Amino acid sequence: MTDVKDLVLTLVRPLVNHPEQVSIEVTQSEQFMEYNLSVAPDDIGRVIGKQGRVVKAIRTIVYSIRTDEPKKVRLNILEHATSEEA
């Protein structure tokens, strides 16, 4: 679980303008280990990329990792709420 989390952080932090705002929350359901990636609002486009190419490449790498869990891995991208919005 930590390896996948570290991998995603390693892949995403160089892409964004605010690497200090990148975080991952891990949740489990019956079928999935869900990794919820949060980035700054102005970095969403950088992580998704043109026509979703960047996030597709990140997901391809993450989904190809073998884990000890029998559950599938799912990567979701969330937007950080700024202090003005809260």
PDB file of N, CA and C in Angstrom:
ATOM      1  N   MET A   1       0.832  -1.189   0.000  1.00  0.00           N
ATOM      2  CA  MET A   1       0.000   0.000   0.000  1.00  0.00           C
ATOM      3  C   MET A   1       0.874   1.249   0.000  1.00  0.00           C
ATOM      4  N   THR A   2       1.910   1.268   0.813  1.00  0.00           N
ATOM      5  CA  THR A   2       2.782   2.437   0.874  1.00  0.00           C
ATOM      6  C   THR A   2       3.582   2.583  -0.411  1.00  0.00           C
ATOM      7  N   ASP A   3       3.940   1.462  -1.031  1.00  0.00           N
ATOM      8  CA  ASP A   3       4.712   1.523  -2.270  1.00  0.00           C
ATOM      9  C   ASP A   3       3.926   2.213  -3.373  1.00  0.00           C
ATOM     10  N   VAL A   4       2.648   1.893  -3.502  1.00  0.00           N
ATOM     11  CA  VAL A   4       1.803   2.514  -4.527  1.00  0.00           C
ATOM     12  C   VAL A   4       1.664   4.003  -4.220  1.00  0.00           C
ATOM     13  N   LYS A   5       1.453   4.324  -2.979  1.00  0.00           N
ATOM     14  CA  LYS A   5       1.314   5.725  -2.564  1.00  0.00           C
ATOM     15  C   LYS A   5       2.587   6.510  -2.891  1.00  0.00           C
ATOM     16  N   ASP A   6       3.738   5.952  -2.549  1.00  0.00           N
ATOM     17  CA  ASP A   6       5.013   6.615  -2.835  1.00  0.00           C
ATOM     18  C   ASP A   6       5.250   6.759  -4.330  1.00  0.00           C
ATOM     19  N   LEU A   7       4.868   5.748  -5.089  1.00  0.00           N
ATOM     20  CA  LEU A   7       5.030   5.808  -6.540  1.00  0.00           C
ATOM     21  C   LEU A   7       4.202   6.939  -7.135  1.00  0.00           C
ATOM     22  N   VAL A   8       2.945   7.031  -6.737  1.00  0.00           N
ATOM     23  CA  VAL A   8       2.079   8.091  -7.263  1.00  0.00           C
ATOM     24  C   VAL A   8       2.638   9.459  -6.898  1.00  0.00           C
ATOM     25  N   LEU A   9       3.069   9.635  -5.667  1.00  0.00           N
ATOM     26  CA  LEU A   9       3.648  10.920  -5.258  1.00  0.00           C
ATOM     27  C   LEU A   9       4.910  11.239  -6.054  1.00  0.00           C
ATOM     28  N   THR A  10       5.729  10.232  -6.302  1.00  0.00           N
ATOM     29  CA  THR A  10       6.957  10.420  -7.077  1.00  0.00           C
ATOM     30  C   THR A  10       6.655  10.815  -8.517  1.00  0.00           C
ATOM     31  N   LEU A  11       5.588  10.272  -9.079  1.00  0.00           N
ATOM     32  CA  LEU A  11       5.217  10.596 -10.454  1.00  0.00           C
ATOM     33  C   LEU A  11       4.552  11.969 -10.576  1.00  0.00           C
ATOM     34  N   VAL A  12       3.755  12.341  -9.592  1.00  0.00           N
ATOM     35  CA  VAL A  12       2.934  13.546  -9.701  1.00  0.00           C
ATOM     36  C   VAL A  12       3.654  14.821  -9.260  1.00  0.00           C
ATOM     37  N   ARG A  13       4.427  14.760  -8.195  1.00  0.00           N
ATOM     38  CA  ARG A  13       5.048  15.984  -7.657  1.00  0.00           C
ATOM     39  C   ARG A  13       5.873  16.772  -8.663  1.00  0.00           C
ATOM     40  N   PRO A  14       6.666  16.142  -9.531  1.00  0.00           N
ATOM     41  CA  PRO A  14       7.428  16.948 -10.519  1.00  0.00           C
ATOM     42  C   PRO A  14       6.543  17.618 -11.573  1.00  0.00           C
ATOM     43  N   LEU A  15       5.314  17.168 -11.727  1.00  0.00           N
ATOM     44  CA  LEU A  15       4.427  17.712 -12.753  1.00  0.00           C
ATOM     45  C   LEU A  15       3.729  18.997 -12.340  1.00  0.00           C
ATOM     46  N   VAL A  16       3.571  19.229 -11.043  1.00  0.00           N
ATOM     47  CA  VAL A  16       2.726  20.314 -10.568  1.00  0.00           C
ATOM     48  C   VAL A  16       3.528  21.531 -10.114  1.00  0.00           C
ATOM     49  N   ASN A  17       2.849  22.668 -10.014  1.00  0.00           N
ATOM     50  CA  ASN A  17       3.482  23.904  -9.535  1.00  0.00           C
ATOM     51  C   ASN A  17       3.508  23.984  -8.013  1.00  0.00           C
ATOM     52  N   HIS A  18       2.609  23.244  -7.352  1.00  0.00           N
ATOM     53  CA  HIS A  18       2.510  23.267  -5.892  1.00  0.00           C
ATOM     54  C   HIS A  18       2.664  21.854  -5.336  1.00  0.00           C
ATOM     55  N   PRO A  19       3.884  21.300  -5.366  1.00  0.00           N
ATOM     56  CA  PRO A  19       4.080  19.921  -4.894  1.00  0.00           C
ATOM     57  C   PRO A  19       3.777  19.730  -3.408  1.00  0.00           C
ATOM     58  N   GLU A  20       3.835  20.809  -2.636  1.00  0.00           N
ATOM     59  CA  GLU A  20       3.531  20.706  -1.206  1.00  0.00           C
ATOM     60  C   GLU A  20       2.048  20.453  -0.946  1.00  0.00           C
ATOM     61  N   GLN A  21       1.203  20.708  -1.935  1.00  0.00           N
ATOM     62  CA  GLN A  21      -0.235  20.498  -1.782  1.00  0.00           C
ATOM     63  C   GLN A  21      -0.700  19.142  -2.323  1.00  0.00           C
ATOM     64  N   VAL A  22       0.227  18.323  -2.784  1.00  0.00           N
ATOM     65  CA  VAL A  22      -0.118  16.996  -3.287  1.00  0.00           C
ATOM     66  C   VAL A  22      -0.220  16.043  -2.102  1.00  0.00           C
ATOM     67  N   SER A  23      -1.347  15.339  -2.025  1.00  0.00           N
ATOM     68  CA  SER A  23      -1.517  14.357  -0.951  1.00  0.00           C
ATOM     69  C   SER A  23      -2.365  13.198  -1.464  1.00  0.00           C
ATOM     70  N   ILE A  24      -2.262  12.074  -0.771  1.00  0.00           N
ATOM     71  CA  ILE A  24      -3.016  10.883  -1.148  1.00  0.00           C
ATOM     72  C   ILE A  24      -3.690  10.317   0.089  1.00  0.00           C
ATOM     73  N   GLU A  25      -4.967  10.010  -0.061  1.00  0.00           N
ATOM     74  CA  GLU A  25      -5.729   9.343   0.984  1.00  0.00           C
ATOM     75  C   GLU A  25      -6.120   7.969   0.451  1.00  0.00           C
ATOM     76  N   VAL A  26      -5.915   6.936   1.250  1.00  0.00           N
ATOM     77  CA  VAL A  26      -6.199   5.570   0.819  1.00  0.00           C
ATOM     78  C   VAL A  26      -7.455   5.072   1.532  1.00  0.00           C
ATOM     79  N   THR A  27      -8.408   4.569   0.750  1.00  0.00           N
ATOM     80  CA  THR A  27      -9.618   3.961   1.308  1.00  0.00           C
ATOM     81  C   THR A  27      -9.795   2.583   0.696  1.00  0.00           C
ATOM     82  N   GLN A  28     -10.492   1.733   1.420  1.00  0.00           N
ATOM     83  CA  GLN A  28     -10.724   0.368   0.932  1.00  0.00           C
ATOM     84  C   GLN A  28     -12.214   0.092   0.817  1.00  0.00           C
ATOM     85  N   SER A  29     -12.579  -0.638  -0.226  1.00  0.00           N
ATOM     86  CA  SER A  29     -13.924  -1.166  -0.352  1.00  0.00           C
ATOM     87  C   SER A  29     -13.779  -2.669  -0.553  1.00  0.00           C
ATOM     88  N   GLU A  30     -14.856  -3.342  -0.822  1.00  0.00           N
ATOM     89  CA  GLU A  30     -14.776  -4.792  -0.992  1.00  0.00           C
ATOM     90  C   GLU A  30     -13.897  -5.193  -2.167  1.00  0.00           C
ATOM     91  N   GLN A  31     -13.964  -4.422  -3.252  1.00  0.00           N
ATOM     92  CA  GLN A  31     -13.241  -4.791  -4.466  1.00  0.00           C
ATOM     93  C   GLN A  31     -12.005  -3.946  -4.746  1.00  0.00           C
ATOM     94  N   PHE A  32     -11.919  -2.750  -4.176  1.00  0.00           N
ATOM     95  CA  PHE A  32     -10.869  -1.814  -4.571  1.00  0.00           C
ATOM     96  C   PHE A  32     -10.076  -1.261  -3.397  1.00  0.00           C
ATOM     97  N   MET A  33      -8.808  -0.959  -3.687  1.00  0.00           N
ATOM     98  CA  MET A  33      -7.988  -0.089  -2.857  1.00  0.00           C
ATOM     99  C   MET A  33      -8.010   1.236  -3.614  1.00  0.00           C
ATOM    100  N   GLU A  34      -8.663   2.239  -3.056  1.00  0.00           N
ATOM    101  CA  GLU A  34      -8.803   3.511  -3.756  1.00  0.00           C
ATOM    102  C   GLU A  34      -7.780   4.516  -3.245  1.00  0.00           C
ATOM    103  N   TYR A  35      -7.021   5.062  -4.167  1.00  0.00           N
ATOM    104  CA  TYR A  35      -6.036   6.087  -3.864  1.00  0.00           C
ATOM    105  C   TYR A  35      -6.601   7.403  -4.372  1.00  0.00           C
ATOM    106  N   ASN A  36      -6.962   8.293  -3.459  1.00  0.00           N
ATOM    107  CA  ASN A  36      -7.551   9.580  -3.804  1.00  0.00           C
ATOM    108  C   ASN A  36      -6.457  10.639  -3.781  1.00  0.00           C
ATOM    109  N   LEU A  37      -6.062  11.070  -4.955  1.00  0.00           N
ATOM    110  CA  LEU A  37      -4.988  12.044  -5.116  1.00  0.00           C
ATOM    111  C   LEU A  37      -5.576  13.444  -5.093  1.00  0.00           C
ATOM    112  N   SER A  38      -5.070  14.276  -4.199  1.00  0.00           N
ATOM    113  CA  SER A  38      -5.512  15.667  -4.099  1.00  0.00           C
ATOM    114  C   SER A  38      -4.388  16.580  -4.562  1.00  0.00           C
ATOM    115  N   VAL A  39      -4.724  17.527  -5.421  1.00  0.00           N
ATOM    116  CA  VAL A  39      -3.754  18.516  -5.895  1.00  0.00           C
ATOM    117  C   VAL A  39      -4.401  19.892  -5.838  1.00  0.00           C
ATOM    118  N   ALA A  40      -3.585  20.922  -5.966  1.00  0.00           N
ATOM    119  CA  ALA A  40      -4.088  22.300  -5.970  1.00  0.00           C
ATOM    120  C   ALA A  40      -4.995  22.501  -7.187  1.00  0.00           C
ATOM    121  N   PRO A  41      -5.989  23.377  -7.075  1.00  0.00           N
ATOM    122  CA  PRO A  41      -6.927  23.596  -8.184  1.00  0.00           C
ATOM    123  C   PRO A  41      -6.259  23.958  -9.513  1.00  0.00           C
ATOM    124  N   ASP A  42      -5.205  24.766  -9.473  1.00  0.00           N
ATOM    125  CA  ASP A  42      -4.555  25.155 -10.733  1.00  0.00           C
ATOM    126  C   ASP A  42      -3.608  24.081 -11.267  1.00  0.00           C
ATOM    127  N   ASP A  43      -3.429  22.976 -10.537  1.00  0.00           N
ATOM    128  CA  ASP A  43      -2.588  21.877 -11.002  1.00  0.00           C
ATOM    129  C   ASP A  43      -3.385  20.709 -11.584  1.00  0.00           C
ATOM    130  N   ILE A  44      -4.693  20.763 -11.504  1.00  0.00           N
ATOM    131  CA  ILE A  44      -5.533  19.676 -12.017  1.00  0.00           C
ATOM    132  C   ILE A  44      -5.227  19.416 -13.500  1.00  0.00           C
ATOM    133  N   GLY A  45      -5.155  20.474 -14.288  1.00  0.00           N
ATOM    134  CA  GLY A  45      -4.883  20.341 -15.716  1.00  0.00           C
ATOM    135  C   GLY A  45      -3.534  19.720 -16.008  1.00  0.00           C
ATOM    136  N   ARG A  46      -2.549  20.021 -15.193  1.00  0.00           N
ATOM    137  CA  ARG A  46      -1.213  19.452 -15.379  1.00  0.00           C
ATOM    138  C   ARG A  46      -1.215  17.953 -15.122  1.00  0.00           C
ATOM    139  N   VAL A  47      -1.990  17.508 -14.136  1.00  0.00           N
ATOM    140  CA  VAL A  47      -2.036  16.090 -13.799  1.00  0.00           C
ATOM    141  C   VAL A  47      -2.862  15.315 -14.821  1.00  0.00           C
ATOM    142  N   ILE A  48      -3.930  15.919 -15.320  1.00  0.00           N
ATOM    143  CA  ILE A  48      -4.772  15.246 -16.303  1.00  0.00           C
ATOM    144  C   ILE A  48      -4.121  15.262 -17.683  1.00  0.00           C
ATOM    145  N   GLY A  49      -3.569  16.395 -18.083  1.00  0.00           N
ATOM    146  CA  GLY A  49      -2.904  16.500 -19.379  1.00  0.00           C
ATOM    147  C   GLY A  49      -3.886  16.683 -20.519  1.00  0.00           C
ATOM    148  N   LYS A  50      -3.360  16.927 -21.694  1.00  0.00           N
ATOM    149  CA  LYS A  50      -4.211  17.101 -22.878  1.00  0.00           C
ATOM    150  C   LYS A  50      -4.898  15.783 -23.201  1.00  0.00           C
ATOM    151  N   GLN A  51      -6.215  15.846 -23.316  1.00  0.00           N
ATOM    152  CA  GLN A  51      -7.048  14.680 -23.623  1.00  0.00           C
ATOM    153  C   GLN A  51      -6.827  13.540 -22.622  1.00  0.00           C
ATOM    154  N   GLY A  52      -6.390  13.879 -21.401  1.00  0.00           N
ATOM    155  CA  GLY A  52      -6.235  12.880 -20.352  1.00  0.00           C
ATOM    156  C   GLY A  52      -5.032  11.971 -20.503  1.00  0.00           C
ATOM    157  N   ARG A  53      -4.086  12.360 -21.332  1.00  0.00           N
ATOM    158  CA  ARG A  53      -2.935  11.491 -21.605  1.00  0.00           C
ATOM    159  C   ARG A  53      -2.033  11.280 -20.397  1.00  0.00           C
ATOM    160  N   VAL A  54      -1.797  12.327 -19.617  1.00  0.00           N
ATOM    161  CA  VAL A  54      -0.891  12.208 -18.473  1.00  0.00           C
ATOM    162  C   VAL A  54      -1.495  11.294 -17.412  1.00  0.00           C
ATOM    163  N   VAL A  55      -2.749  11.527 -17.054  1.00  0.00           N
ATOM    164  CA  VAL A  55      -3.373  10.686 -16.031  1.00  0.00           C
ATOM    165  C   VAL A  55      -3.536   9.250 -16.530  1.00  0.00           C
ATOM    166  N   LYS A  56      -3.744   9.076 -17.805  1.00  0.00           N
ATOM    167  CA  LYS A  56      -3.845   7.723 -18.361  1.00  0.00           C
ATOM    168  C   LYS A  56      -2.507   6.993 -18.215  1.00  0.00           C
ATOM    169  N   ALA A  57      -1.416   7.684 -18.474  1.00  0.00           N
ATOM    170  CA  ALA A  57      -0.082   7.084 -18.329  1.00  0.00           C
ATOM    171  C   ALA A  57       0.211   6.752 -16.867  1.00  0.00           C
ATOM    172  N   ILE A  58      -0.150   7.661 -15.958  1.00  0.00           N
ATOM    173  CA  ILE A  58       0.059   7.404 -14.529  1.00  0.00           C
ATOM    174  C   ILE A  58      -0.762   6.195 -14.095  1.00  0.00           C
ATOM    175  N   ARG A  59      -2.017   6.142 -14.515  1.00  0.00           N
ATOM    176  CA  ARG A  59      -2.872   5.007 -14.151  1.00  0.00           C
ATOM    177  C   ARG A  59      -2.348   3.700 -14.731  1.00  0.00           C
ATOM    178  N   THR A  60      -1.823   3.715 -15.935  1.00  0.00           N
ATOM    179  CA  THR A  60      -1.261   2.504 -16.532  1.00  0.00           C
ATOM    180  C   THR A  60      -0.123   1.961 -15.673  1.00  0.00           C
ATOM    181  N   ILE A  61       0.733   2.846 -15.208  1.00  0.00           N
ATOM    182  CA  ILE A  61       1.851   2.428 -14.355  1.00  0.00           C
ATOM    183  C   ILE A  61       1.334   1.899 -13.020  1.00  0.00           C
ATOM    184  N   VAL A  62       0.448   2.649 -12.392  1.00  0.00           N
ATOM    185  CA  VAL A  62      -0.061   2.271 -11.066  1.00  0.00           C
ATOM    186  C   VAL A  62      -0.847   0.960 -11.128  1.00  0.00           C
ATOM    187  N   TYR A  63      -1.674   0.797 -12.144  1.00  0.00           N
ATOM    188  CA  TYR A  63      -2.509  -0.405 -12.250  1.00  0.00           C
ATOM    189  C   TYR A  63      -1.691  -1.649 -12.590  1.00  0.00           C
ATOM    190  N   SER A  64      -0.488  -1.471 -13.095  1.00  0.00           N
ATOM    191  CA  SER A  64       0.330  -2.629 -13.460  1.00  0.00           C
ATOM    192  C   SER A  64       1.113  -3.197 -12.281  1.00  0.00           C
ATOM    193  N   ILE A  65       1.075  -2.526 -11.144  1.00  0.00           N
ATOM    194  CA  ILE A  65       1.821  -2.982  -9.969  1.00  0.00           C
ATOM    195  C   ILE A  65       1.088  -4.133  -9.298  1.00  0.00           C
ATOM    196  N   ARG A  66       1.841  -5.150  -8.950  1.00  0.00           N
ATOM    197  CA  ARG A  66       1.266  -6.262  -8.191  1.00  0.00           C
ATOM    198  C   ARG A  66       1.272  -5.885  -6.713  1.00  0.00           C
ATOM    199  N   THR A  67       0.151  -6.138  -6.059  1.00  0.00           N
ATOM    200  CA  THR A  67       0.057  -5.860  -4.629  1.00  0.00           C
ATOM    201  C   THR A  67      -0.238  -7.149  -3.884  1.00  0.00           C
ATOM    202  N   ASP A  68      -0.023  -7.133  -2.588  1.00  0.00           N
ATOM    203  CA  ASP A  68      -0.308  -8.295  -1.754  1.00  0.00           C
ATOM    204  C   ASP A  68      -1.811  -8.492  -1.585  1.00  0.00           C
ATOM    205  N   GLU A  69      -2.561  -7.421  -1.756  1.00  0.00           N
ATOM    206  CA  GLU A  69      -4.016  -7.471  -1.611  1.00  0.00           C
ATOM    207  C   GLU A  69      -4.650  -8.096  -2.853  1.00  0.00           C
ATOM    208  N   PRO A  70      -5.738  -8.834  -2.681  1.00  0.00           N
ATOM    209  CA  PRO A  70      -6.447  -9.362  -3.859  1.00  0.00           C
ATOM    210  C   PRO A  70      -7.322  -8.298  -4.520  1.00  0.00           C
ATOM    211  N   LYS A  71      -7.347  -7.106  -3.956  1.00  0.00           N
ATOM    212  CA  LYS A  71      -8.195  -6.030  -4.470  1.00  0.00           C
ATOM    213  C   LYS A  71      -7.519  -5.299  -5.626  1.00  0.00           C
ATOM    214  N   LYS A  72      -8.334  -4.730  -6.492  1.00  0.00           N
ATOM    215  CA  LYS A  72      -7.821  -3.921  -7.590  1.00  0.00           C
ATOM    216  C   LYS A  72      -7.507  -2.519  -7.076  1.00  0.00           C
ATOM    217  N   VAL A  73      -6.584  -1.864  -7.749  1.00  0.00           N
ATOM    218  CA  VAL A  73      -6.187  -0.508  -7.386  1.00  0.00           C
ATOM    219  C   VAL A  73      -6.954   0.471  -8.259  1.00  0.00           C
ATOM    220  N   ARG A  74      -7.436   1.547  -7.648  1.00  0.00           N
ATOM    221  CA  ARG A  74      -8.141   2.600  -8.385  1.00  0.00           C
ATOM    222  C   ARG A  74      -7.532   3.934  -7.976  1.00  0.00           C
ATOM    223  N   LEU A  75      -7.221   4.783  -8.960  1.00  0.00           N
ATOM    224  CA  LEU A  75      -6.641   6.103  -8.693  1.00  0.00           C
ATOM    225  C   LEU A  75      -7.657   7.175  -9.085  1.00  0.00           C
ATOM    226  N   ASN A  76      -8.061   7.980  -8.112  1.00  0.00           N
ATOM    227  CA  ASN A  76      -8.991   9.088  -8.335  1.00  0.00           C
ATOM    228  C   ASN A  76      -8.247  10.394  -8.124  1.00  0.00           C
ATOM    229  N   ILE A  77      -8.604  11.413  -8.901  1.00  0.00           N
ATOM    230  CA  ILE A  77      -7.975  12.720  -8.746  1.00  0.00           C
ATOM    231  C   ILE A  77      -9.009  13.676  -8.191  1.00  0.00           C
ATOM    232  N   LEU A  78      -8.667  14.273  -7.044  1.00  0.00           N
ATOM    233  CA  LEU A  78      -9.554  15.224  -6.381  1.00  0.00           C
ATOM    234  C   LEU A  78      -8.916  16.602  -6.395  1.00  0.00           C
ATOM    235  N   GLU A  79      -9.736  17.624  -6.233  1.00  0.00           N
ATOM    236  CA  GLU A  79      -9.232  18.986  -6.186  1.00  0.00           C
ATOM    237  C   GLU A  79      -9.216  19.447  -4.730  1.00  0.00           C
ATOM    238  N   HIS A  80      -8.096  20.029  -4.298  1.00  0.00           N
ATOM    239  CA  HIS A  80      -7.999  20.592  -2.945  1.00  0.00           C
ATOM    240  C   HIS A  80      -8.989  21.742  -2.800  1.00  0.00           C
ATOM    241  N   ALA A  81      -9.667  21.817  -1.696  1.00  0.00           N
ATOM    242  CA  ALA A  81     -10.481  22.995  -1.415  1.00  0.00           C
ATOM    243  C   ALA A  81      -9.567  24.062  -0.841  1.00  0.00           C
ATOM    244  N   THR A  82      -9.598  25.249  -1.423  1.00  0.00           N
ATOM    245  CA  THR A  82      -8.742  26.319  -0.899  1.00  0.00           C
ATOM    246  C   THR A  82      -9.414  26.945   0.307  1.00  0.00           C
ATOM    247  N   SER A  83      -8.676  27.704   1.060  1.00  0.00           N
ATOM    248  CA  SER A  83      -9.226  28.321   2.271  1.00  0.00           C
ATOM    249  C   SER A  83     -10.357  29.298   1.944  1.00  0.00           C
ATOM    250  N   GLU A  84     -10.346  29.897   0.744  1.00  0.00           N
ATOM    251  CA  GLU A  84     -11.401  30.818   0.342  1.00  0.00           C
ATOM    252  C   GLU A  84     -12.710  30.080   0.094  1.00  0.00           C
ATOM    253  N   GLU A  85     -12.623  28.840  -0.403  1.00  0.00           N
ATOM    254  CA  GLU A  85     -13.815  28.065  -0.714  1.00  0.00           C
ATOM    255  C   GLU A  85     -14.413  27.419   0.524  1.00  0.00           C
ATOM    256  N   ALA A  86     -13.609  27.174   1.523  1.00  0.00           N
ATOM    257  CA  ALA A  86     -14.085  26.455   2.721  1.00  0.00           C
ATOM    258  C   ALA A  86     -14.949  27.314   3.602  1.00  0.00           C
TER     259      ALA A  86
END
